[in-house]
Amino acid sequence: MALSSKYYLEVPAASLDNNKGEIDRINSLLEDFTGIKRIDWPIDLIISSLPVIRSSNGQLTVTACRDGDRLSLISVESGDTRSFHFGIAIDLGTTVVAAELIDLKTGDTLSSEGEINAQVRYGEDLLTRLHFASQGGVNELKSALLDTINKLVDITCKSSGIPSNQISAASIAGNTSMTHLFLGLDPSSIRHEPYVPVVNHVPVLNASEVGLKILPHAPVFIFPSSGSFLGGDLISGVLASGLAKSEKISLLLDIGTNGEMVLGNKDWLLACAGAAGPALEGAVAECATRAKPGAIDRVVIDPTTLEPSFSTIDDKPAIGLCGSGLVDAIAQLYSVGLLDSTGRFVLEKHTTRWQKINHRIAYMLTEERTGSNLPPIYITEKDIQNVLRTKAAMVAALTVLLNSVGISIEEVQKVYTAGSFGIHLSPESSIAIGLYPRLPLDRFIPLGNGSLQGACRVLLDASNIDEAKRIADKITYLELNVHPTFMNLFRSAKYI
Amino acid sequence: MALSSKYYLEVPAASLDNNKGEIDRINSLLEDFTGIKRIDWPIDLIISSLPVIRSSNGQLTVTACRDGDRLSLISVESGDTRSFHFGIAIDLGTTVVAAELIDLKTGDTLSSEGEINAQVRYGEDLLTRLHFASQGGVNELKSALLDTINKLVDITCKSSGIPSNQISAASIAGNTSMTHLFLGLDPSSIRHEPYVPVVNHVPVLNASEVGLKILPHAPVFIFPSSGSFLGGDLISGVLASGLAKSEKISLLLDIGTNGEMVLGNKDWLLACAGAAGPALEGAVAECATRAKPGAIDRVVIDPTTLEPSFSTIDDKPAIGLCGSGLVDAIAQLYSVGLLDSTGRFVLEKHTTRWQKINHRIAYMLTEERTGSNLPPIYITEKDIQNVLRTKAAMVAALTVLLNSVGISIEEVQKVYTAGSFGIHLSPESSIAIGLYPRLPLDRFIPLGNGSLQGACRVLLDASNIDEAKRIADKITYLELNVHPTFMNLFRSAKYI
């Protein structure tokens, strides 16, 4: 059952023999439908619905949220409007907030959009924003995030031709800090020992309570966090993958700003976080860009000519290298012998693509493009070292997880790849440079934006609220920074 | 368990080994205390409580409302404040709103006050106000009522030395129209066929939602009505009497503005309303007054001298005749032979108390009081006819109720007398004129303000919420106006 439900009722007219209250008559029918006796109407909804009820000839569609032992009313419409039943899923990304407008009757996605998180004006990275929050900036950060979210509500509604006051449910996932800021809670404590969030488990709230511009009484589910470093976005990704329901052992790799991984099955879940670092993010490589139109996302180097060819997102003129292009380039350089296993260029191997840029040797993916204001795109050893550090962190983290439960990588039956890089990374290249474990390709399942997908699951099936709570409670967090073998594993994994 | 509960917690400090969220740690303890897993915090309460939580050294008192499968948080205080635990019961009288401030720990009444319902400025009687409501006056009537209630909160708090933000629960009973106006609902439909209220059963609301100036998240229980003519005040009175839990058949007589009676036991409840009329209200008899200081409330007439003596409320100089004084006077006039059984004066019997006032004969209770601006107080045949009409209505209604279930009056084991007259009426005089049934005096139990008493019961024991609902659902309303024998019974009962 979806997070909100619509019930079409034919309410018998009042008479001397049936003179229950107007609302009580509706409640009787709802009780017959749902078996729920406790039906909660907000008073303002009773007041605003009376004209609708009285002009409806008894034909009403009631939208409500089934929550535990009660039914909470959301809206009342005249006639049979069960076909107009919508919910919105939102992923509170640190950089990009994503939203998906869902038809809760058919399960179809009507619109899927992303917007830069307006909080970036207070700091590109999370730490800057957390500092600002601790200086009294919580409400500004909350407003900025809310503006972004409500803009997405607006955009997805407009593109689907649906008024926002027909959205009767929302489901939201974000990391622990973003979730705090969304709720107007100061997340400062998250980053200081003992790393305690204000709250992990938030009850289902009302849209009006959190400032979401959909139906005011629409339920808003917020994914629970499992501590400061395991946010609701990861819980949501685990939910979307289904790994916590499977007999088989699976792995979820979420390689975003802050790499996270979860190993486990229906009986146990082990997670670690913070291992990836920003190496794969737009900001690090010299010619890096976010995965947007014009970003080089696929690279092939001819083993004979050593000349590169590439594709860009949406086939636009190349503007830079996104994470997947970077991983492809490194894998290809290594494969054709232009890179050794320590991440150094093999300059003895001759190609016109070697060029000196800012006193350093680079491999040029594009030529100087005269008559264009687009810069040349290239890759340096420093870029490669950054990626290898991320790779080493991922490998070390995975090894720690596997060793903790005493299993080998071959026992991992499925690898779900999520996060902004998981979507685009080529499994072949990722395996080639060791970022992904060496497993048969058919075990890799790209999840897309796992956080957003999990949020959609809750919209379409509210029993996933309990499942999310179960995951958050079950998951065990392994703190890598204090782990005795992590640093050794990390150091020995900085090679291709 | 009271409608709100206080829990003293010693919250362990956060550490690397116990890094649950601050709120989650409190929730764990609450779950241990109550066995309830679902703990709902309003977001604004989390935000406002954090400074308290952080400065409390882990010693906290949490106030919460146990509601079905969940615990709803009301407030968080530093230290052990379990001794400061208060609730307020309110009776939404049409004329007088009454409030009782209760210590929920000891059950003691700390303050009990009444205030004229500020709605009277829109009309002394309910019908005038309902007309005003139907003309768009709902919000004004709501505000006036709320002003009166919040004034009572203020008065009872001041007289007890308790700040209003320590009141963590409220329980409210009123007739169906008053309950509607309290909620801002237009009660117009109540008075027109098919006499349908907007709503009978209202869920437990928050103080902030209804505008009550106590703790914003305090639960506010509102007694359910059982239709347009059986209000929450009567349900509350039935609850207070306990008659709906007894094996024995009992009768509740609520002789207020609108007389109501309930006959029944734990298995069945039969009610009728609207039979009393305003005869006993302050406004009807020529020298009538409300039951306030100076009102004549007891009258004795010497059978030999035929001279009256009387007492007044608070022994103040007599200002008029309240309902109980009126009933006493009629009973005494009849007893000494100055009145016949049809309600006519026996003028042949000589007394200096007969005097002509406005061309009509009256029996003078006081002389002309020269040197005082207090008017003479007397009783006329018209006053007596009015009381006898009320008496006839009560008798006819009771007969209809008894006949409906086929029992005799002797089978009624207890008679609870409630309402503004029930408090003061002398059972002897009331039996003498036939207003009360002729039963042994020890079967009469004065309930006081039954509506207010029932509201107090819910504050002190929230399981009475279900009991109130059970009563409202169980009670059967007998419509006297359309009853075939009522008018005949009424006509034949207009005699002493």
PDB file of N, CA, C and O in Angstrom, chain B residues 285-287 299 301 306 308 321 326-365 377-388 494-496:
ATOM      1  N   ALA B 285     -38.605  33.427  35.612  1.00  0.00           N
ATOM      2  CA  ALA B 285     -39.499  33.937  36.667  1.00  0.00           C
ATOM      3  C   ALA B 285     -39.285  35.447  36.806  1.00  0.00           C
ATOM      4  O   ALA B 285     -38.201  35.955  36.536  1.00  0.00           O
ATOM      5  N   GLU B 286     -40.339  36.148  37.222  1.00  0.00           N
ATOM      6  CA  GLU B 286     -40.243  37.612  37.232  1.00  0.00           C
ATOM      7  C   GLU B 286     -39.124  38.109  38.131  1.00  0.00           C
ATOM      8  O   GLU B 286     -38.445  39.074  37.819  1.00  0.00           O
ATOM      9  N   CYS B 287     -38.925  37.456  39.277  1.00  0.00           N
ATOM     10  CA  CYS B 287     -37.883  37.886  40.214  1.00  0.00           C
ATOM     11  C   CYS B 287     -36.689  36.940  40.193  1.00  0.00           C
ATOM     12  O   CYS B 287     -35.977  36.791  41.191  1.00  0.00           O
ATOM     13  N   VAL B 299     -36.423  28.243  50.774  1.00  0.00           N
ATOM     14  CA  VAL B 299     -37.609  28.957  51.261  1.00  0.00           C
ATOM     15  C   VAL B 299     -38.406  28.017  52.167  1.00  0.00           C
ATOM     16  O   VAL B 299     -38.586  26.846  51.841  1.00  0.00           O
ATOM     17  N   ILE B 301     -42.153  28.174  54.420  1.00  0.00           N
ATOM     18  CA  ILE B 301     -43.328  28.984  54.782  1.00  0.00           C
ATOM     19  C   ILE B 301     -43.966  28.360  56.024  1.00  0.00           C
ATOM     20  O   ILE B 301     -44.246  27.160  56.052  1.00  0.00           O
ATOM     21  N   LEU B 306     -48.214  31.486  57.807  1.00  0.00           N
ATOM     22  CA  LEU B 306     -48.083  31.618  56.349  1.00  0.00           C
ATOM     23  C   LEU B 306     -47.017  32.642  55.959  1.00  0.00           C
ATOM     24  O   LEU B 306     -47.000  33.152  54.840  1.00  0.00           O
ATOM     25  N   PRO B 308     -43.143  33.676  55.141  1.00  0.00           N
ATOM     26  CA  PRO B 308     -41.969  32.984  54.590  1.00  0.00           C
ATOM     27  C   PRO B 308     -40.694  33.316  55.363  1.00  0.00           C
ATOM     28  O   PRO B 308     -40.581  34.382  55.959  1.00  0.00           O
ATOM     29  N   LEU B 321     -34.647  35.281  43.080  1.00  0.00           N
ATOM     30  CA  LEU B 321     -34.990  33.900  43.382  1.00  0.00           C
ATOM     31  C   LEU B 321     -34.272  33.021  42.366  1.00  0.00           C
ATOM     32  O   LEU B 321     -34.458  33.178  41.161  1.00  0.00           O
ATOM     33  N   LEU B 326     -37.064  28.873  43.876  1.00  0.00           N
ATOM     34  CA  LEU B 326     -38.357  28.844  43.205  1.00  0.00           C
ATOM     35  C   LEU B 326     -39.068  27.517  43.470  1.00  0.00           C
ATOM     36  O   LEU B 326     -40.257  27.483  43.812  1.00  0.00           O
ATOM     37  N   VAL B 327     -38.318  26.421  43.325  1.00  0.00           N
ATOM     38  CA  VAL B 327     -38.908  25.098  43.547  1.00  0.00           C
ATOM     39  C   VAL B 327     -39.319  24.951  45.016  1.00  0.00           C
ATOM     40  O   VAL B 327     -40.414  24.465  45.330  1.00  0.00           O
ATOM     41  N   ASP B 328     -38.457  25.416  45.927  1.00  0.00           N
ATOM     42  CA  ASP B 328     -38.799  25.397  47.354  1.00  0.00           C
ATOM     43  C   ASP B 328     -40.086  26.183  47.610  1.00  0.00           C
ATOM     44  O   ASP B 328     -40.993  25.718  48.319  1.00  0.00           O
ATOM     45  N   ALA B 329     -40.151  27.385  47.047  1.00  0.00           N
ATOM     46  CA  ALA B 329     -41.304  28.257  47.291  1.00  0.00           C
ATOM     47  C   ALA B 329     -42.594  27.590  46.831  1.00  0.00           C
ATOM     48  O   ALA B 329     -43.608  27.591  47.540  1.00  0.00           O
ATOM     49  N   ILE B 330     -42.554  26.983  45.638  1.00  0.00           N
ATOM     50  CA  ILE B 330     -43.762  26.326  45.118  1.00  0.00           C
ATOM     51  C   ILE B 330     -44.152  25.155  46.018  1.00  0.00           C
ATOM     52  O   ILE B 330     -45.327  24.981  46.383  1.00  0.00           O
ATOM     53  N   ALA B 331     -43.131  24.357  46.395  1.00  0.00           N
ATOM     54  CA  ALA B 331     -43.419  23.204  47.253  1.00  0.00           C
ATOM     55  C   ALA B 331     -44.023  23.656  48.578  1.00  0.00           C
ATOM     56  O   ALA B 331     -44.979  23.051  49.091  1.00  0.00           O
ATOM     57  N   GLN B 332     -43.500  24.747  49.124  1.00  0.00           N
ATOM     58  CA  GLN B 332     -43.990  25.246  50.413  1.00  0.00           C
ATOM     59  C   GLN B 332     -45.389  25.841  50.282  1.00  0.00           C
ATOM     60  O   GLN B 332     -46.256  25.601  51.128  1.00  0.00           O
ATOM     61  N   LEU B 333     -45.620  26.617  49.222  1.00  0.00           N
ATOM     62  CA  LEU B 333     -46.955  27.199  49.005  1.00  0.00           C
ATOM     63  C   LEU B 333     -48.001  26.093  48.920  1.00  0.00           C
ATOM     64  O   LEU B 333     -49.095  26.190  49.483  1.00  0.00           O
ATOM     65  N   TYR B 334     -47.644  25.025  48.225  1.00  0.00           N
ATOM     66  CA  TYR B 334     -48.575  23.898  48.074  1.00  0.00           C
ATOM     67  C   TYR B 334     -48.775  23.205  49.412  1.00  0.00           C
ATOM     68  O   TYR B 334     -49.905  22.886  49.807  1.00  0.00           O
ATOM     69  N   SER B 335     -47.670  23.044  50.121  1.00  0.00           N
ATOM     70  CA  SER B 335     -47.714  22.318  51.387  1.00  0.00           C
ATOM     71  C   SER B 335     -48.576  23.038  52.424  1.00  0.00           C
ATOM     72  O   SER B 335     -49.298  22.401  53.196  1.00  0.00           O
ATOM     73  N   VAL B 336     -48.536  24.376  52.450  1.00  0.00           N
ATOM     74  CA  VAL B 336     -49.322  25.110  53.455  1.00  0.00           C
ATOM     75  C   VAL B 336     -50.712  25.462  52.940  1.00  0.00           C
ATOM     76  O   VAL B 336     -51.466  26.160  53.605  1.00  0.00           O
ATOM     77  N   GLY B 337     -51.037  25.004  51.718  1.00  0.00           N
ATOM     78  CA  GLY B 337     -52.393  25.196  51.219  1.00  0.00           C
ATOM     79  C   GLY B 337     -52.627  26.510  50.511  1.00  0.00           C
ATOM     80  O   GLY B 337     -53.762  26.880  50.224  1.00  0.00           O
ATOM     81  N   LEU B 338     -51.558  27.267  50.182  1.00  0.00           N
ATOM     82  CA  LEU B 338     -51.726  28.532  49.452  1.00  0.00           C
ATOM     83  C   LEU B 338     -51.766  28.301  47.942  1.00  0.00           C
ATOM     84  O   LEU B 338     -51.986  29.224  47.172  1.00  0.00           O
ATOM     85  N   LEU B 339     -51.532  27.060  47.530  1.00  0.00           N
ATOM     86  CA  LEU B 339     -51.484  26.730  46.102  1.00  0.00           C
ATOM     87  C   LEU B 339     -52.254  25.433  45.918  1.00  0.00           C
ATOM     88  O   LEU B 339     -52.137  24.520  46.737  1.00  0.00           O
ATOM     89  N   ASP B 340     -53.069  25.359  44.829  1.00  0.00           N
ATOM     90  CA  ASP B 340     -53.748  24.082  44.591  1.00  0.00           C
ATOM     91  C   ASP B 340     -52.953  23.257  43.583  1.00  0.00           C
ATOM     92  O   ASP B 340     -51.927  23.707  43.069  1.00  0.00           O
ATOM     93  N   SER B 341     -53.453  22.055  43.303  1.00  0.00           N
ATOM     94  CA  SER B 341     -52.644  21.136  42.504  1.00  0.00           C
ATOM     95  C   SER B 341     -52.590  21.547  41.036  1.00  0.00           C
ATOM     96  O   SER B 341     -51.788  21.030  40.273  1.00  0.00           O
ATOM     97  N   THR B 342     -53.421  22.504  40.615  1.00  0.00           N
ATOM     98  CA  THR B 342     -53.336  22.970  39.231  1.00  0.00           C
ATOM     99  C   THR B 342     -52.364  24.135  39.113  1.00  0.00           C
ATOM    100  O   THR B 342     -52.141  24.661  38.027  1.00  0.00           O
ATOM    101  N   GLY B 343     -51.818  24.574  40.263  1.00  0.00           N
ATOM    102  CA  GLY B 343     -50.859  25.669  40.216  1.00  0.00           C
ATOM    103  C   GLY B 343     -51.517  27.029  40.379  1.00  0.00           C
ATOM    104  O   GLY B 343     -50.916  28.050  40.056  1.00  0.00           O
ATOM    105  N   ARG B 344     -52.769  27.045  40.890  1.00  0.00           N
ATOM    106  CA  ARG B 344     -53.456  28.327  41.128  1.00  0.00           C
ATOM    107  C   ARG B 344     -53.344  28.688  42.601  1.00  0.00           C
ATOM    108  O   ARG B 344     -53.420  27.813  43.471  1.00  0.00           O
ATOM    109  N   PHE B 345     -53.207  30.019  42.881  1.00  0.00           N
ATOM    110  CA  PHE B 345     -53.192  30.469  44.270  1.00  0.00           C
ATOM    111  C   PHE B 345     -54.551  30.213  44.917  1.00  0.00           C
ATOM    112  O   PHE B 345     -55.602  30.397  44.282  1.00  0.00           O
ATOM    113  N   VAL B 346     -54.553  29.807  46.200  1.00  0.00           N
ATOM    114  CA  VAL B 346     -55.791  29.657  46.970  1.00  0.00           C
ATOM    115  C   VAL B 346     -55.990  30.975  47.720  1.00  0.00           C
ATOM    116  O   VAL B 346     -55.572  31.136  48.868  1.00  0.00           O
ATOM    117  N   LEU B 347     -56.599  31.964  47.013  1.00  0.00           N
ATOM    118  CA  LEU B 347     -56.668  33.327  47.556  1.00  0.00           C
ATOM    119  C   LEU B 347     -57.622  33.432  48.732  1.00  0.00           C
ATOM    120  O   LEU B 347     -57.562  34.391  49.508  1.00  0.00           O
ATOM    121  N   GLU B 348     -58.541  32.424  48.838  1.00  0.00           N
ATOM    122  CA  GLU B 348     -59.463  32.426  49.977  1.00  0.00           C
ATOM    123  C   GLU B 348     -58.693  32.346  51.283  1.00  0.00           C
ATOM    124  O   GLU B 348     -59.160  32.781  52.329  1.00  0.00           O
ATOM    125  N   LYS B 349     -57.538  31.747  51.225  1.00  0.00           N
ATOM    126  CA  LYS B 349     -56.723  31.623  52.430  1.00  0.00           C
ATOM    127  C   LYS B 349     -56.031  32.967  52.649  1.00  0.00           C
ATOM    128  O   LYS B 349     -55.289  33.442  51.789  1.00  0.00           O
ATOM    129  N   HIS B 350     -56.303  33.581  53.785  1.00  0.00           N
ATOM    130  CA  HIS B 350     -55.853  34.952  53.981  1.00  0.00           C
ATOM    131  C   HIS B 350     -54.406  35.045  54.472  1.00  0.00           C
ATOM    132  O   HIS B 350     -53.968  34.332  55.354  1.00  0.00           O
ATOM    133  N   THR B 351     -53.650  35.931  53.837  1.00  0.00           N
ATOM    134  CA  THR B 351     -52.308  36.275  54.315  1.00  0.00           C
ATOM    135  C   THR B 351     -51.958  37.656  53.785  1.00  0.00           C
ATOM    136  O   THR B 351     -52.378  38.034  52.686  1.00  0.00           O
ATOM    137  N   THR B 352     -51.207  38.400  54.579  1.00  0.00           N
ATOM    138  CA  THR B 352     -50.800  39.738  54.140  1.00  0.00           C
ATOM    139  C   THR B 352     -49.791  39.652  53.010  1.00  0.00           C
ATOM    140  O   THR B 352     -49.431  40.650  52.406  1.00  0.00           O
ATOM    141  N   ARG B 353     -49.333  38.433  52.739  1.00  0.00           N
ATOM    142  CA  ARG B 353     -48.328  38.259  51.680  1.00  0.00           C
ATOM    143  C   ARG B 353     -48.930  38.369  50.281  1.00  0.00           C
ATOM    144  O   ARG B 353     -48.213  38.506  49.312  1.00  0.00           O
ATOM    145  N   TRP B 354     -50.246  38.218  50.175  1.00  0.00           N
ATOM    146  CA  TRP B 354     -50.864  38.442  48.845  1.00  0.00           C
ATOM    147  C   TRP B 354     -50.782  39.914  48.521  1.00  0.00           C
ATOM    148  O   TRP B 354     -51.218  40.747  49.298  1.00  0.00           O
ATOM    149  N   GLN B 355     -50.241  40.243  47.418  1.00  0.00           N
ATOM    150  CA  GLN B 355     -50.240  41.642  46.988  1.00  0.00           C
ATOM    151  C   GLN B 355     -50.402  41.700  45.487  1.00  0.00           C
ATOM    152  O   GLN B 355     -50.039  40.761  44.772  1.00  0.00           O
ATOM    153  N   LYS B 356     -50.961  42.817  45.032  1.00  0.00           N
ATOM    154  CA  LYS B 356     -51.154  42.978  43.596  1.00  0.00           C
ATOM    155  C   LYS B 356     -49.913  43.663  43.024  1.00  0.00           C
ATOM    156  O   LYS B 356     -49.505  44.727  43.472  1.00  0.00           O
ATOM    157  N   ILE B 357     -49.284  43.033  42.061  1.00  0.00           N
ATOM    158  CA  ILE B 357     -48.126  43.625  41.382  1.00  0.00           C
ATOM    159  C   ILE B 357     -48.443  43.610  39.895  1.00  0.00           C
ATOM    160  O   ILE B 357     -48.760  42.552  39.340  1.00  0.00           O
ATOM    161  N   ASN B 358     -48.386  44.757  39.259  1.00  0.00           N
ATOM    162  CA  ASN B 358     -48.706  44.839  37.827  1.00  0.00           C
ATOM    163  C   ASN B 358     -50.036  44.146  37.504  1.00  0.00           C
ATOM    164  O   ASN B 358     -50.115  43.335  36.577  1.00  0.00           O
ATOM    165  N   HIS B 359     -51.053  44.454  38.288  1.00  0.00           N
ATOM    166  CA  HIS B 359     -52.401  43.919  38.079  1.00  0.00           C
ATOM    167  C   HIS B 359     -52.514  42.423  38.300  1.00  0.00           C
ATOM    168  O   HIS B 359     -53.498  41.815  37.915  1.00  0.00           O
ATOM    169  N   ARG B 360     -51.491  41.810  38.872  1.00  0.00           N
ATOM    170  CA  ARG B 360     -51.606  40.377  39.143  1.00  0.00           C
ATOM    171  C   ARG B 360     -51.307  40.129  40.610  1.00  0.00           C
ATOM    172  O   ARG B 360     -50.501  40.820  41.212  1.00  0.00           O
ATOM    173  N   ILE B 361     -51.922  39.093  41.130  1.00  0.00           N
ATOM    174  CA  ILE B 361     -51.671  38.729  42.521  1.00  0.00           C
ATOM    175  C   ILE B 361     -50.325  38.015  42.604  1.00  0.00           C
ATOM    176  O   ILE B 361     -50.007  37.171  41.758  1.00  0.00           O
ATOM    177  N   ALA B 362     -49.551  38.385  43.627  1.00  0.00           N
ATOM    178  CA  ALA B 362     -48.276  37.712  43.860  1.00  0.00           C
ATOM    179  C   ALA B 362     -48.154  37.379  45.329  1.00  0.00           C
ATOM    180  O   ALA B 362     -48.791  38.005  46.184  1.00  0.00           O
ATOM    181  N   TYR B 363     -47.343  36.364  45.620  1.00  0.00           N
ATOM    182  CA  TYR B 363     -47.005  36.063  47.007  1.00  0.00           C
ATOM    183  C   TYR B 363     -45.654  36.706  47.267  1.00  0.00           C
ATOM    184  O   TYR B 363     -44.661  36.408  46.586  1.00  0.00           O
ATOM    185  N   MET B 364     -45.612  37.640  48.251  1.00  0.00           N
ATOM    186  CA  MET B 364     -44.403  38.419  48.504  1.00  0.00           C
ATOM    187  C   MET B 364     -43.454  37.646  49.417  1.00  0.00           C
ATOM    188  O   MET B 364     -43.806  37.271  50.526  1.00  0.00           O
ATOM    189  N   LEU B 365     -42.255  37.442  48.937  1.00  0.00           N
ATOM    190  CA  LEU B 365     -41.232  36.822  49.794  1.00  0.00           C
ATOM    191  C   LEU B 365     -40.534  37.881  50.630  1.00  0.00           C
ATOM    192  O   LEU B 365     -40.107  37.638  51.752  1.00  0.00           O
ATOM    193  N   ILE B 377     -39.163  40.907  46.255  1.00  0.00           N
ATOM    194  CA  ILE B 377     -39.070  39.600  45.608  1.00  0.00           C
ATOM    195  C   ILE B 377     -40.357  38.839  45.882  1.00  0.00           C
ATOM    196  O   ILE B 377     -40.804  38.746  47.032  1.00  0.00           O
ATOM    197  N   TYR B 378     -40.945  38.320  44.799  1.00  0.00           N
ATOM    198  CA  TYR B 378     -42.259  37.684  44.924  1.00  0.00           C
ATOM    199  C   TYR B 378     -42.371  36.596  43.874  1.00  0.00           C
ATOM    200  O   TYR B 378     -41.481  36.411  43.033  1.00  0.00           O
ATOM    201  N   ILE B 379     -43.492  35.896  43.941  1.00  0.00           N
ATOM    202  CA  ILE B 379     -43.713  34.807  42.992  1.00  0.00           C
ATOM    203  C   ILE B 379     -45.137  34.914  42.464  1.00  0.00           C
ATOM    204  O   ILE B 379     -46.055  35.242  43.220  1.00  0.00           O
ATOM    205  N   THR B 380     -45.293  34.690  41.144  1.00  0.00           N
ATOM    206  CA  THR B 380     -46.622  34.833  40.537  1.00  0.00           C
ATOM    207  C   THR B 380     -47.106  33.484  40.018  1.00  0.00           C
ATOM    208  O   THR B 380     -46.321  32.537  39.896  1.00  0.00           O
ATOM    209  N   GLU B 381     -48.403  33.431  39.694  1.00  0.00           N
ATOM    210  CA  GLU B 381     -48.949  32.191  39.116  1.00  0.00           C
ATOM    211  C   GLU B 381     -48.253  31.854  37.802  1.00  0.00           C
ATOM    212  O   GLU B 381     -48.065  30.695  37.453  1.00  0.00           O
ATOM    213  N   LYS B 382     -47.850  32.898  37.079  1.00  0.00           N
ATOM    214  CA  LYS B 382     -47.199  32.649  35.797  1.00  0.00           C
ATOM    215  C   LYS B 382     -45.856  31.938  36.011  1.00  0.00           C
ATOM    216  O   LYS B 382     -45.505  31.005  35.284  1.00  0.00           O
ATOM    217  N   ASP B 383     -45.125  32.414  37.053  1.00  0.00           N
ATOM    218  CA  ASP B 383     -43.860  31.747  37.376  1.00  0.00           C
ATOM    219  C   ASP B 383     -44.115  30.270  37.661  1.00  0.00           C
ATOM    220  O   ASP B 383     -43.369  29.385  37.222  1.00  0.00           O
ATOM    221  N   ILE B 384     -45.186  30.039  38.421  1.00  0.00           N
ATOM    222  CA  ILE B 384     -45.493  28.665  38.834  1.00  0.00           C
ATOM    223  C   ILE B 384     -45.882  27.814  37.630  1.00  0.00           C
ATOM    224  O   ILE B 384     -45.439  26.672  37.484  1.00  0.00           O
ATOM    225  N   GLN B 385     -46.677  28.395  36.728  1.00  0.00           N
ATOM    226  CA  GLN B 385     -47.073  27.647  35.523  1.00  0.00           C
ATOM    227  C   GLN B 385     -45.839  27.248  34.709  1.00  0.00           C
ATOM    228  O   GLN B 385     -45.760  26.148  34.164  1.00  0.00           O
ATOM    229  N   ASN B 386     -44.875  28.171  34.636  1.00  0.00           N
ATOM    230  CA  ASN B 386     -43.651  27.858  33.893  1.00  0.00           C
ATOM    231  C   ASN B 386     -42.923  26.660  34.498  1.00  0.00           C
ATOM    232  O   ASN B 386     -42.477  25.764  33.792  1.00  0.00           O
ATOM    233  N   VAL B 387     -42.807  26.679  35.833  1.00  0.00           N
ATOM    234  CA  VAL B 387     -42.123  25.567  36.498  1.00  0.00           C
ATOM    235  C   VAL B 387     -42.903  24.274  36.280  1.00  0.00           C
ATOM    236  O   VAL B 387     -42.318  23.213  36.037  1.00  0.00           O
ATOM    237  N   LEU B 388     -44.224  24.379  36.341  1.00  0.00           N
ATOM    238  CA  LEU B 388     -45.023  23.158  36.181  1.00  0.00           C
ATOM    239  C   LEU B 388     -44.913  22.606  34.762  1.00  0.00           C
ATOM    240  O   LEU B 388     -44.991  21.399  34.554  1.00  0.00           O
ATOM    241  N   LYS B 494     -49.173  18.354  34.071  1.00  0.00           N
ATOM    242  CA  LYS B 494     -48.982  19.757  34.436  1.00  0.00           C
ATOM    243  C   LYS B 494     -49.661  20.102  35.765  1.00  0.00           C
ATOM    244  O   LYS B 494     -50.203  21.183  35.934  1.00  0.00           O
ATOM    245  N   TYR B 495     -49.665  19.157  36.664  1.00  0.00           N
ATOM    246  CA  TYR B 495     -50.268  19.386  37.975  1.00  0.00           C
ATOM    247  C   TYR B 495     -49.287  18.945  39.032  1.00  0.00           C
ATOM    248  O   TYR B 495     -48.409  18.132  38.777  1.00  0.00           O
ATOM    249  N   ILE B 496     -49.432  19.500  40.216  1.00  0.00           N
ATOM    250  CA  ILE B 496     -48.538  19.090  41.299  1.00  0.00           C
ATOM    251  C   ILE B 496     -48.992  17.728  41.813  1.00  0.00           C
ATOM    252  O   ILE B 496     -50.178  17.478  41.981  1.00  0.00           O
TER     253      ILE B 496
END
